[in-house]
Short mmCIF file of C-alpha atoms in Angstrom, two decimals:
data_model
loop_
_atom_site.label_atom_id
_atom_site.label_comp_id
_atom_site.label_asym_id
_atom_site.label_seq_id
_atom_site.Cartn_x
_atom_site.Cartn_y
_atom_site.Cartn_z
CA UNK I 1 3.07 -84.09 -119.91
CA UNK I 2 5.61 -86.56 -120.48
CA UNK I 3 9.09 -86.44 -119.24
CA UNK I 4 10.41 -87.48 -122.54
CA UNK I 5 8.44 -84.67 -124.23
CA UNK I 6 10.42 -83.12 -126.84
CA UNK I 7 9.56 -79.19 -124.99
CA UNK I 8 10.40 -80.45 -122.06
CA UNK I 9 13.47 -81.24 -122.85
CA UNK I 10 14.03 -77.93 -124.62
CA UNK I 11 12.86 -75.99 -121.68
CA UNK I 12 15.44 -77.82 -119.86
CA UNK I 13 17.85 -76.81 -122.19
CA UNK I 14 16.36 -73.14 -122.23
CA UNK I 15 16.90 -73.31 -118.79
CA UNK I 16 20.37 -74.52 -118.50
CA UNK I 17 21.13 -71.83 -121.13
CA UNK I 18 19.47 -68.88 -119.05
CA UNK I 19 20.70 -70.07 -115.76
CA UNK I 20 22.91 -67.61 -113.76
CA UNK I 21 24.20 -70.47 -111.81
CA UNK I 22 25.84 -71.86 -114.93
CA UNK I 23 26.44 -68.73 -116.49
CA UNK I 24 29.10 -68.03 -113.41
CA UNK I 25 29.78 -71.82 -112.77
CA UNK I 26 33.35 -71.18 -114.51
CA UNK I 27 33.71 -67.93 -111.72
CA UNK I 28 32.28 -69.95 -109.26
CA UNK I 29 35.52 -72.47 -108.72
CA UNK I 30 38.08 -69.46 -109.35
CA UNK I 31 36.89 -68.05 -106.28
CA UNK I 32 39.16 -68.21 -103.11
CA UNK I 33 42.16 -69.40 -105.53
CA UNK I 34 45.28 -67.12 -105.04
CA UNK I 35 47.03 -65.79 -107.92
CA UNK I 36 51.22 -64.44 -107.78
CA UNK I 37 51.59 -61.58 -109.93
CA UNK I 38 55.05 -62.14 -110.39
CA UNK I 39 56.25 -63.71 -113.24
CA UNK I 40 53.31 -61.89 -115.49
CA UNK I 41 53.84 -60.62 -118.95
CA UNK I 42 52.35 -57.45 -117.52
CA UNK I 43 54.51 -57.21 -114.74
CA UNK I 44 58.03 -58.28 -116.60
CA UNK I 45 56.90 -55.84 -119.15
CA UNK I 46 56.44 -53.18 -116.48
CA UNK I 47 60.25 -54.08 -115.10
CA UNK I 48 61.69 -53.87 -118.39
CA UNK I 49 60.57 -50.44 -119.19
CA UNK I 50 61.60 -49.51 -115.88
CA UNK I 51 64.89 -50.57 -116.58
CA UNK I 52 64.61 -48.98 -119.73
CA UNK I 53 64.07 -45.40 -117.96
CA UNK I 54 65.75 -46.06 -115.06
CA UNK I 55 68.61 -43.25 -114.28
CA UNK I 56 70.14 -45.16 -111.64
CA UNK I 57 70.59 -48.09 -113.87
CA UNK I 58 71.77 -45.64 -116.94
CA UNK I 59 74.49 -44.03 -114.97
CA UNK I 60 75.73 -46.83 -112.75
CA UNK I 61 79.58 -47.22 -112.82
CA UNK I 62 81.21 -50.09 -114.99
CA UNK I 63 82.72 -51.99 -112.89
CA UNK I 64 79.16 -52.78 -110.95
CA UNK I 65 78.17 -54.99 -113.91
CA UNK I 66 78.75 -58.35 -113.22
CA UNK I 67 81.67 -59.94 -115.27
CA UNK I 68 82.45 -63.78 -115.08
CA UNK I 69 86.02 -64.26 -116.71
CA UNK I 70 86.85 -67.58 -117.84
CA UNK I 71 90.15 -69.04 -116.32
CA UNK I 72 91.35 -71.08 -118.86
CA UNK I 73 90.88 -69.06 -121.84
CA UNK I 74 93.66 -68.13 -124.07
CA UNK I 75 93.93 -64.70 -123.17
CA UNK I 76 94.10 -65.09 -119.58
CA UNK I 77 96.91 -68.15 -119.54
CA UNK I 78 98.77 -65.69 -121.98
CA UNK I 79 98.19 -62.95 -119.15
CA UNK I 80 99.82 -65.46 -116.89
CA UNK I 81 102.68 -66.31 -119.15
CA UNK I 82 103.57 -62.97 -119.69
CA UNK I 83 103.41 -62.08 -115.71
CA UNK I 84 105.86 -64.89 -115.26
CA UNK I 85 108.23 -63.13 -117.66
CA UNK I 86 107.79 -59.53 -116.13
CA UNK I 87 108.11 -60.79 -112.71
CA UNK I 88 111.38 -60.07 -111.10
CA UNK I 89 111.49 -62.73 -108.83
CA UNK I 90 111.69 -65.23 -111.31
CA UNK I 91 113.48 -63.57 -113.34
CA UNK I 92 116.52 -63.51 -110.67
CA UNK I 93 115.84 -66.64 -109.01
CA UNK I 94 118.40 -68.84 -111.17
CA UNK I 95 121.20 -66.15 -110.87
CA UNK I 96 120.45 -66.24 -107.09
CA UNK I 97 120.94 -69.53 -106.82
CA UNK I 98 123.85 -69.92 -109.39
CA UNK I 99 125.21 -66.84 -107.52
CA UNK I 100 125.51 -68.20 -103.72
CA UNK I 101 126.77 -71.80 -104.85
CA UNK I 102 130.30 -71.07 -104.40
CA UNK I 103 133.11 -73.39 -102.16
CA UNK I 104 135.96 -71.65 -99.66
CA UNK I 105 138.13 -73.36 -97.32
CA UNK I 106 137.11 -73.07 -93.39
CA UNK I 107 140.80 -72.65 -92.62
CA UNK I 108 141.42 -69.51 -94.31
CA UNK I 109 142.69 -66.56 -92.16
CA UNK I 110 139.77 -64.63 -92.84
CA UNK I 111 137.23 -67.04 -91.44
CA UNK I 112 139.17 -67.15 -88.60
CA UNK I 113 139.39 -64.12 -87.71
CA UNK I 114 135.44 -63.52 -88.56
CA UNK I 115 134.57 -66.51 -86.06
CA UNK I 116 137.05 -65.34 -83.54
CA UNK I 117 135.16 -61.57 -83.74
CA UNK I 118 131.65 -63.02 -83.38
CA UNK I 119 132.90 -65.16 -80.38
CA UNK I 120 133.58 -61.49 -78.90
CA UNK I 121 130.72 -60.10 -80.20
CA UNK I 122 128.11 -63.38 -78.64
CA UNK I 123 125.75 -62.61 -75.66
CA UNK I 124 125.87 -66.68 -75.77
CA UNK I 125 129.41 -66.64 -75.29
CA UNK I 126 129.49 -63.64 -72.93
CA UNK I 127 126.86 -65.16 -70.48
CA UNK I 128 128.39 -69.01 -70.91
CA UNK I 129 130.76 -69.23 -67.63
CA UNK I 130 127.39 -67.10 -65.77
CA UNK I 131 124.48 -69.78 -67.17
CA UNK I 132 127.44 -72.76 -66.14
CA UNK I 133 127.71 -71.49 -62.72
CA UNK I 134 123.47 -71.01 -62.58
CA UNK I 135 123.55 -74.99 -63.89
CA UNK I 136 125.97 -76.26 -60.84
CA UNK I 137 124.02 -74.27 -58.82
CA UNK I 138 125.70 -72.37 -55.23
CA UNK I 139 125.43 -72.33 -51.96
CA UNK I 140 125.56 -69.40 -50.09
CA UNK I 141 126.51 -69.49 -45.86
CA UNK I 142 125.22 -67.00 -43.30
CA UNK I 143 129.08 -66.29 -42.95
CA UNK I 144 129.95 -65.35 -46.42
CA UNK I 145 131.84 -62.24 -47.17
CA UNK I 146 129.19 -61.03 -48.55
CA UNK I 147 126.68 -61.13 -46.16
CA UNK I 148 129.69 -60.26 -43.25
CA UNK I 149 130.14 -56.93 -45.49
CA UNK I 150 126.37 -56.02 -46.38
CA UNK I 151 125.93 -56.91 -42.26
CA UNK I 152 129.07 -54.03 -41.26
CA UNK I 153 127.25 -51.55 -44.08
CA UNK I 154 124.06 -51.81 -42.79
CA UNK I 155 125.64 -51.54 -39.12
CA UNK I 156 127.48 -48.56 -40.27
CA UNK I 157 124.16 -46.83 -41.61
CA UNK I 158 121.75 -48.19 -38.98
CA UNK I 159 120.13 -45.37 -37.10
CA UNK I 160 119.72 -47.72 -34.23
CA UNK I 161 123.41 -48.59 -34.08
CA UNK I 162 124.28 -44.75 -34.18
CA UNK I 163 122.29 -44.38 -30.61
CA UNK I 164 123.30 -47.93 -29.44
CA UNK I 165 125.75 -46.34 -27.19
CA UNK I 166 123.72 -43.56 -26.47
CA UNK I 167 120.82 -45.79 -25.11
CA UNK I 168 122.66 -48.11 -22.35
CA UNK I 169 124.56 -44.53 -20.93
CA UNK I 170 121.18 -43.05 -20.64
CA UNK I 171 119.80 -44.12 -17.31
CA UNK I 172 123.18 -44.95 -15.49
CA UNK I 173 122.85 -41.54 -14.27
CA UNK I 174 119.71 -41.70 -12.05
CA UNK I 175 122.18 -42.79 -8.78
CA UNK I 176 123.89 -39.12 -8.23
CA UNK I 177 123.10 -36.83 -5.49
CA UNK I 178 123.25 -34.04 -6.26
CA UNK I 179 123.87 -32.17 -9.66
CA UNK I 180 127.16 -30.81 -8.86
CA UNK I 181 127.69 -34.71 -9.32
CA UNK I 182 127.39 -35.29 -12.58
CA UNK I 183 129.96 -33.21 -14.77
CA UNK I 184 127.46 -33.17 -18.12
CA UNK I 185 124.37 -31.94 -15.82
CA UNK I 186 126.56 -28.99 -14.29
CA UNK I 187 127.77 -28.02 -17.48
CA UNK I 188 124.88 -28.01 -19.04
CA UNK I 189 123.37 -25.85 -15.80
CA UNK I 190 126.59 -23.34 -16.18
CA UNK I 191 126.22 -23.16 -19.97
CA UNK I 192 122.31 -22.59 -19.23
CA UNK I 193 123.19 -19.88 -16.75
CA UNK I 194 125.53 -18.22 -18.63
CA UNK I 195 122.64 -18.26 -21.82
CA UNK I 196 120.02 -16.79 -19.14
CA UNK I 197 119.07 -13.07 -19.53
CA UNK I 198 118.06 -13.24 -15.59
CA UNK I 199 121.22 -14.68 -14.60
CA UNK I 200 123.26 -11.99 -16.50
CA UNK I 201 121.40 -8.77 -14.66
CA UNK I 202 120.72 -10.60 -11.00
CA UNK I 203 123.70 -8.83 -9.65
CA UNK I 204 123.00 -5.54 -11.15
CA UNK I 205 119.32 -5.76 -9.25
CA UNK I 206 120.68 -7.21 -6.41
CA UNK I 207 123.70 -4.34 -6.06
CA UNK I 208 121.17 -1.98 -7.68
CA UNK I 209 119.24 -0.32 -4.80
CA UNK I 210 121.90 -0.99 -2.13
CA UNK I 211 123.89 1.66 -0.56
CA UNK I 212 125.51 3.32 2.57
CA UNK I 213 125.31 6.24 3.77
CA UNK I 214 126.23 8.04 7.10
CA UNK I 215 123.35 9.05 9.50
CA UNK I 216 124.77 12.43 10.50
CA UNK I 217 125.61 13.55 7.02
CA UNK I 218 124.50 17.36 6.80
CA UNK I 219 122.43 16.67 3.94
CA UNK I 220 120.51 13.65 5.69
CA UNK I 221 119.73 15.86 8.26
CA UNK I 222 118.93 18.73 6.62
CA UNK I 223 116.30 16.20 4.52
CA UNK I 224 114.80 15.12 8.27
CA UNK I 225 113.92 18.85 9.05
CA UNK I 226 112.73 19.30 5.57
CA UNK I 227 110.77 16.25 5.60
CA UNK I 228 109.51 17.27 9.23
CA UNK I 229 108.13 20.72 7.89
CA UNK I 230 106.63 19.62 4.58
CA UNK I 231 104.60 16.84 6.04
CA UNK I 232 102.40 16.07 8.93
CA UNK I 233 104.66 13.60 10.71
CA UNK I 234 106.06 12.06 7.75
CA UNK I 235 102.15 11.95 6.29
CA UNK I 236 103.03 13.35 2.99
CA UNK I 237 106.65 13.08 1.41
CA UNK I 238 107.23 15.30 -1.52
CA UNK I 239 110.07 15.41 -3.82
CA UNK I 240 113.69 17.13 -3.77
CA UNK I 241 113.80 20.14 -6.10
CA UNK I 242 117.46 20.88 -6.38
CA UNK I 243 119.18 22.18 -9.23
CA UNK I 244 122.51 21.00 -10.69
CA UNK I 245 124.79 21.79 -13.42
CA UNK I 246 124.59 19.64 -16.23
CA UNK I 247 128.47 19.12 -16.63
CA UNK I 248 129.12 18.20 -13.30
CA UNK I 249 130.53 14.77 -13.17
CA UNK I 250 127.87 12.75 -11.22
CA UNK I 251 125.63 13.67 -14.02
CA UNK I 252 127.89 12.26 -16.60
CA UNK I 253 128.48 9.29 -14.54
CA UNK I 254 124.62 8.90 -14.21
CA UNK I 255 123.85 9.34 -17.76
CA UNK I 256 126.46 6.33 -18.44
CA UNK I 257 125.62 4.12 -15.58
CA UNK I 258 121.49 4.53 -17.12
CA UNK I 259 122.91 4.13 -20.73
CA UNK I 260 124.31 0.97 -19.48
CA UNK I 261 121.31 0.06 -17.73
CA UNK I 262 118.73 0.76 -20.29
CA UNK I 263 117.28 -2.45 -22.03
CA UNK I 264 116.66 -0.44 -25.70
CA UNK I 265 120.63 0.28 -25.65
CA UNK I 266 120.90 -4.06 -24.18
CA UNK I 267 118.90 -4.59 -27.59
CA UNK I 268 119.85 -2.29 -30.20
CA UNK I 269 122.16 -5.03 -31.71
CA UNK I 270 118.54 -6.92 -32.27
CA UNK I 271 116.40 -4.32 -33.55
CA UNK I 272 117.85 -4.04 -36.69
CA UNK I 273 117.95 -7.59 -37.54
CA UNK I 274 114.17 -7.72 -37.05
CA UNK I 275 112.13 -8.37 -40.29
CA UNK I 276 115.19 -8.97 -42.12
CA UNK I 277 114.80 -12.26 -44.62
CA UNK I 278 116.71 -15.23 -44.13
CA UNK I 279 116.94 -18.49 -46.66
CA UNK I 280 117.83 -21.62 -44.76
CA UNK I 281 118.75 -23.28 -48.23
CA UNK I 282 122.93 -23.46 -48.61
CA UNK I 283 123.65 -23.16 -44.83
CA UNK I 284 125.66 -25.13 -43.22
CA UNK I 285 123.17 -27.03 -40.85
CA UNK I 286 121.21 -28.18 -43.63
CA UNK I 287 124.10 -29.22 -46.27
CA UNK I 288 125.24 -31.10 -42.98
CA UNK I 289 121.70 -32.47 -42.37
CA UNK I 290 121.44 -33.54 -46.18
CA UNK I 291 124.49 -35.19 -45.59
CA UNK I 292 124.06 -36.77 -43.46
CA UNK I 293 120.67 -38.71 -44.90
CA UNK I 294 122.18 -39.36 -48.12
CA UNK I 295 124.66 -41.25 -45.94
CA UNK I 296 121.55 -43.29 -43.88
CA UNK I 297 119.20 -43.45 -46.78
CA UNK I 298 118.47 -47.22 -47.11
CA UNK I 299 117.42 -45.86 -50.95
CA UNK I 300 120.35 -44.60 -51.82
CA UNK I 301 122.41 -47.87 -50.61
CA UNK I 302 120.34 -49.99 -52.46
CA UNK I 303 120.27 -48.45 -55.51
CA UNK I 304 121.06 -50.35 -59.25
CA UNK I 305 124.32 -50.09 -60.74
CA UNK I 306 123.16 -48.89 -63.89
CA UNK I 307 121.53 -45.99 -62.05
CA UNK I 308 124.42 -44.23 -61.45
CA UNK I 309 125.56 -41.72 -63.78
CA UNK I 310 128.28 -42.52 -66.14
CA UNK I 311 130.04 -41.21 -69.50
CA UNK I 312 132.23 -43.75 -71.61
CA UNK I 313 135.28 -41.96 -73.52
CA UNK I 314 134.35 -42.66 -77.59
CA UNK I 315 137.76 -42.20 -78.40
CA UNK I 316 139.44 -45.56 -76.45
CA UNK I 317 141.48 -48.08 -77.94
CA UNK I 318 138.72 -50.29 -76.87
CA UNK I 319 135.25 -48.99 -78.37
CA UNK I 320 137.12 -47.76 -81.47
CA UNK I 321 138.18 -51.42 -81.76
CA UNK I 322 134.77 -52.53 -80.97
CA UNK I 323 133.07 -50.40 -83.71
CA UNK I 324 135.92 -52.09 -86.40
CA UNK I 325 134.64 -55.37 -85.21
CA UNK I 326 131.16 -54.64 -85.77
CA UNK I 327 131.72 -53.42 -89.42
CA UNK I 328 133.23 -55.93 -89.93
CA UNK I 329 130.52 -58.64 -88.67
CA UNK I 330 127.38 -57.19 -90.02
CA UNK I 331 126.32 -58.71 -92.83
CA UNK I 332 124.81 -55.45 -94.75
CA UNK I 333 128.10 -53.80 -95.04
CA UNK I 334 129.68 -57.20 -95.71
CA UNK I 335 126.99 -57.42 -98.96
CA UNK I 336 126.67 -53.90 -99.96
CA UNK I 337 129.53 -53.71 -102.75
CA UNK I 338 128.09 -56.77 -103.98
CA UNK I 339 124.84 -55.77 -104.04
CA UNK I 340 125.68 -52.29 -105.68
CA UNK I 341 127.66 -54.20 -108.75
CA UNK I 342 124.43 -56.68 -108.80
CA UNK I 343 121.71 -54.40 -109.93
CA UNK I 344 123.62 -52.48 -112.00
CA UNK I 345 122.42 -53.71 -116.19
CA UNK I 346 121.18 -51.64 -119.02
CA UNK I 347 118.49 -54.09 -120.76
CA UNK I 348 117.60 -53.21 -125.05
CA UNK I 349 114.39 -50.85 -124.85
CA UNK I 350 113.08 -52.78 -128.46
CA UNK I 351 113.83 -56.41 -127.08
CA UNK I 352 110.39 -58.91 -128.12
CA UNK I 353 110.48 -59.63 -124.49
CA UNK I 354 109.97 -56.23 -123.31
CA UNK I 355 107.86 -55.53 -126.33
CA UNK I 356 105.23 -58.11 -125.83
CA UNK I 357 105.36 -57.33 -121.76
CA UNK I 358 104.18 -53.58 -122.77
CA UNK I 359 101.19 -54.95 -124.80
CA UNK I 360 100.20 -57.36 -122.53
CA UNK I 361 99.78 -55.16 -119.58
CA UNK I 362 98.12 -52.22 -122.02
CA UNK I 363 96.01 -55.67 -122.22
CA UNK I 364 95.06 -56.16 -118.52
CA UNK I 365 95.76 -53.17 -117.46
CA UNK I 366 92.65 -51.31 -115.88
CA UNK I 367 93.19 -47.81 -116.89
CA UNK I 368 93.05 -48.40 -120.97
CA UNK I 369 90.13 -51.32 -120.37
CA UNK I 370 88.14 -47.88 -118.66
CA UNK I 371 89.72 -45.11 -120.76
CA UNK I 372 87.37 -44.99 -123.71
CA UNK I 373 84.41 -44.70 -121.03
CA UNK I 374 86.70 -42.04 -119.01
CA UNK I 375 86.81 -39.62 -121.94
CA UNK I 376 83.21 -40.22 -122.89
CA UNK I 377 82.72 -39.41 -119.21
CA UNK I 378 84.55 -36.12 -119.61
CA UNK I 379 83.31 -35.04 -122.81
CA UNK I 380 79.56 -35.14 -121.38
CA UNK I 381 76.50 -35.87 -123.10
CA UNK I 382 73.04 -34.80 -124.44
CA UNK I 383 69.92 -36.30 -124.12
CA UNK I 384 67.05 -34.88 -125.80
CA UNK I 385 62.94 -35.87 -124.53
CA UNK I 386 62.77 -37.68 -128.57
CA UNK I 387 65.70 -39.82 -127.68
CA UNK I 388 64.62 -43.57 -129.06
CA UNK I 389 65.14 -44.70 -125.00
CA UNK I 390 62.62 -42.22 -124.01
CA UNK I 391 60.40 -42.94 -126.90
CA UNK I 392 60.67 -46.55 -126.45
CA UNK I 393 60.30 -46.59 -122.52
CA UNK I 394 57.06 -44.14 -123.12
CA UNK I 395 55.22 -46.92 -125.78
CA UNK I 396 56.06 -49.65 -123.46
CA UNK I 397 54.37 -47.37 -120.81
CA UNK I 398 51.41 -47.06 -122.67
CA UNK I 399 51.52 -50.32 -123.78
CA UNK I 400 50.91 -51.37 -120.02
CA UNK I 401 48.75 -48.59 -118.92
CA UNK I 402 45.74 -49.12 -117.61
CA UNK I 403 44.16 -45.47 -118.81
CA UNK I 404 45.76 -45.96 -122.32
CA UNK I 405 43.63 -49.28 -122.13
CA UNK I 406 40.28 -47.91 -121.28
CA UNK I 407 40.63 -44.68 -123.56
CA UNK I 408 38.89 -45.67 -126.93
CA UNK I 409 35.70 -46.98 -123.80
CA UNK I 410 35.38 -43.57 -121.94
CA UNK I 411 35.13 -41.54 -125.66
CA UNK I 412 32.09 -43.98 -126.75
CA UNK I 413 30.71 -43.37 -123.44
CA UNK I 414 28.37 -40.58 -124.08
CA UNK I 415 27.77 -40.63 -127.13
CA UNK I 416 24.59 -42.72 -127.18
CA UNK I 417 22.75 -40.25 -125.35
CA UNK I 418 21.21 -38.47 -128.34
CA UNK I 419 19.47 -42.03 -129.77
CA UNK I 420 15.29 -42.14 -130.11
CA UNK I 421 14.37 -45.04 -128.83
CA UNK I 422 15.63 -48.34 -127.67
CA UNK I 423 15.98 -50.14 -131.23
CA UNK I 424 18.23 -46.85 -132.43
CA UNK I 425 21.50 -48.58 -130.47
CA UNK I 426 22.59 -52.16 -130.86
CA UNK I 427 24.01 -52.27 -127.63
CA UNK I 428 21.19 -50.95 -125.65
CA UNK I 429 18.77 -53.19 -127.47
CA UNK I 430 20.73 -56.36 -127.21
CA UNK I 431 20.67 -55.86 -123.50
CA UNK I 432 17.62 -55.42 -123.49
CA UNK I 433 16.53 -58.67 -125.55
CA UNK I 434 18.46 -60.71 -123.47
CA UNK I 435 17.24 -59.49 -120.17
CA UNK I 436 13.85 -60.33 -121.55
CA UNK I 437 15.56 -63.85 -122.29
CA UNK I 438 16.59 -64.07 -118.78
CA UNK I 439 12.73 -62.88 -117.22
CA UNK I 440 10.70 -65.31 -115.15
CA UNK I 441 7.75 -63.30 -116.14
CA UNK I 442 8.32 -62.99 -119.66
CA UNK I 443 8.85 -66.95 -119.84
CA UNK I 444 5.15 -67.62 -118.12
CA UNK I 445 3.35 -64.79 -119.67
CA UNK I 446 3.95 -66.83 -123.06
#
């Protein structure tokens, strides 16, 4: 068969017609090729109902909408023109100048005297012969009086000085013989042995168990023949047993001479005084001892002058002349009648001026611009589910919804179930006539 055959050319034709190839040729080059979202009618549509519904958005604050105000518009340059007038700076800035431009003489007795009190009253002028004397300069010798008097102070004070004398006498005394030689070292031996305990009884003990008596006393012999009898040739000795009356006076005499002799009599004076508190603090050593450092403490010498305690009388010619003076120079008591008579005006409550200042800051100010949205604030409100916002934001919603869209497509869904055959539904039978279209076999069975 021909190529140019006139079926040929209308299989070709059926062909290109059934082909599934061109039937998804216009899919085929969409593939792979990204698409935004954003910026859809679907998607702005979405947004705006969002914002329609929104709560946050409802009930956000006024002053979080953006505002552009326009500088040069009438309003605002009559804002400014009416600021000018309210402002009290400007308003007293000519009578401050007018009010300071005045001329005096410098000679007058009062300037005098007011230069004359702040030449007492300068730390300048105070400190000028002191910052001269720093500018010249000084030169200070190792002989000054100064230095000779700090020099006898500290010599005065020096510890070392104190025992200067004390050190060269101390080993000029190694040369004596003896100590009876040196009139300090037997003082001190004599004042030491007059201190001793031992010293003081050493001639009782010596004297104590020395005495005479006479061989051929009767009672010294009758003790022999006693002593003879009681004891094996003097191998025992026993004890006396004699009896005496207690007032004779030997007894008495002994009693006294023990009493004397007795060391808890010698120390009876102490014994009382033992565990008795004693406060070193206000004695006469120690006041002496503090003293006496106060006098040596390097601390103390070289202390400021303005650490030392001192009260100035309030009532002296002087300081009451001092605090006239300073009245007198400071410049807020100078000013303060002035300033008292300055202030002192009683302006018309109904001048235009003040009239048009009252509107104009009702006009900027920022409690009327909110106070219609205060008080709706306060009174509340009431919003009911048939509200047109709520009815609006729900079409919109349904408008855009996706199970709104496919609604009327699920309710046909299943209702060609109860159909004969085939031929009884459109639908059914056009798919089926144009899959029979679309067979291979179909096309060579014929």
């Amino acid at each position: 068969m021909p190529a140019e055959d006139m079926k040929v050319k209308w299989a070709k034709k059926a062909y290109g017609l059934q082909s599934e190839l061109r039937y998804k040729a216009d899919l085929s080059w969409m593939k792979g090729v990204g698409w935004m979202t954003e910026g859809s009618l679907d998607v702005q549509q979405a947004k705006k109902a969002g914002d329609l519904v929104s709560e946050k958005k409802y009930r956000q604050k006024a002053d979080a909408l953006r505002f552009t105000s326009v500088a040069d518009s009438p309003q605002i340059k009559q804002a400014k023109k009416s600021q000018e007038l309210q402002s009290d700076l400007t308003y007293k800035s000519s009578g401050e100048e007018l009010l300071h431009h005045y001329t005096i003489n410098k000679d007058e007795p009062v300037f005098k005297q007011a230069r004359a009190n702040a030449a007492n009253l300068s730390a300048i002028k105070y400190k000028s012969s002191w910052e001269k004397q720093k500018e010249k300069g000084f030169e200070l010798r190792l002989d000054a009086l100064s230095f000779l008097t700090a020099k006898a102070k500290r010599d005065l004070a020096s510890e070392v000085k104190y025992k200067e004398d004390y050190e060269k006498t101390k080993g000029k005394l190694i040369g004596v013989t003896g100590v009876k030689g040196d009139s300090q070292m037997a003082h001190s031996l004599q004042m030491s042995k007059t201190q001793s305990d031992l010293e003081y009884k050493r001639g009782y003990e010596d004297a104590k168990t020395h005495f005479h008596v006479s061989m051929d006393m009767m009672d010294m012999v009758h003790a022999k023949k006693a002593q003879n009898l009681a004891t094996s040739q003097g191998y025992k000795t026993s004890f006396h047993h004699y009896s005496i009356l207690p007032t004779d006076m030997k007894v008495e005499w002994a009693r006294r001479a023990y009493g004397l002799q007795s060391d808890n009599l010698y120390r009876a004076d102490l014994n009382w005084m033992k565990g008795v508190g004693w406060v070193a603090a206000g004695s006469l050593t120690l006041e002496q001892a503090k003293k006496a450092g106060e006098l040596i403490s390097e601390k103390k010498y070289r202390q400021h002058p303005y650490a030392l305690k001192f009260t100035s009388i309030k009532d002296t010619p002087e300081m009451i002349q001092a605090r006239v003076s300073y009245n007198q120079a400071v410049d807020s008591k100078y000013k303060e009648h002035g300033e008292s008579l300055k202030h002192h005006y009683t302006p018309t409550a109904d001048l235009p001026e003040l009239v048009q200042a009252k509107l104009n800051a009702c006009n900027i100010s920022e409690t009327r611009y909110k106070e219609s949205w205060t008080k709706l604030k306060d009174g509340g409100y009431k919003l009911k589910l048939d509200a047109i916002p709520f009815q609006a934001a729900k079409a919109s919603g349904e408008i855009v919804s996706d199970y709104k869209y496919k609604e009327a497509f699920e309710r046909m869904r299943g209702q060609g179930s109860s159909v004969r055959g085939l031929e009884g539904d459109i639908n059914i039978a056009h798919s089926v006539h144009a899959a029979s279209l679309q067979s291979n076999l179909h096309y060579k069975k014929g």
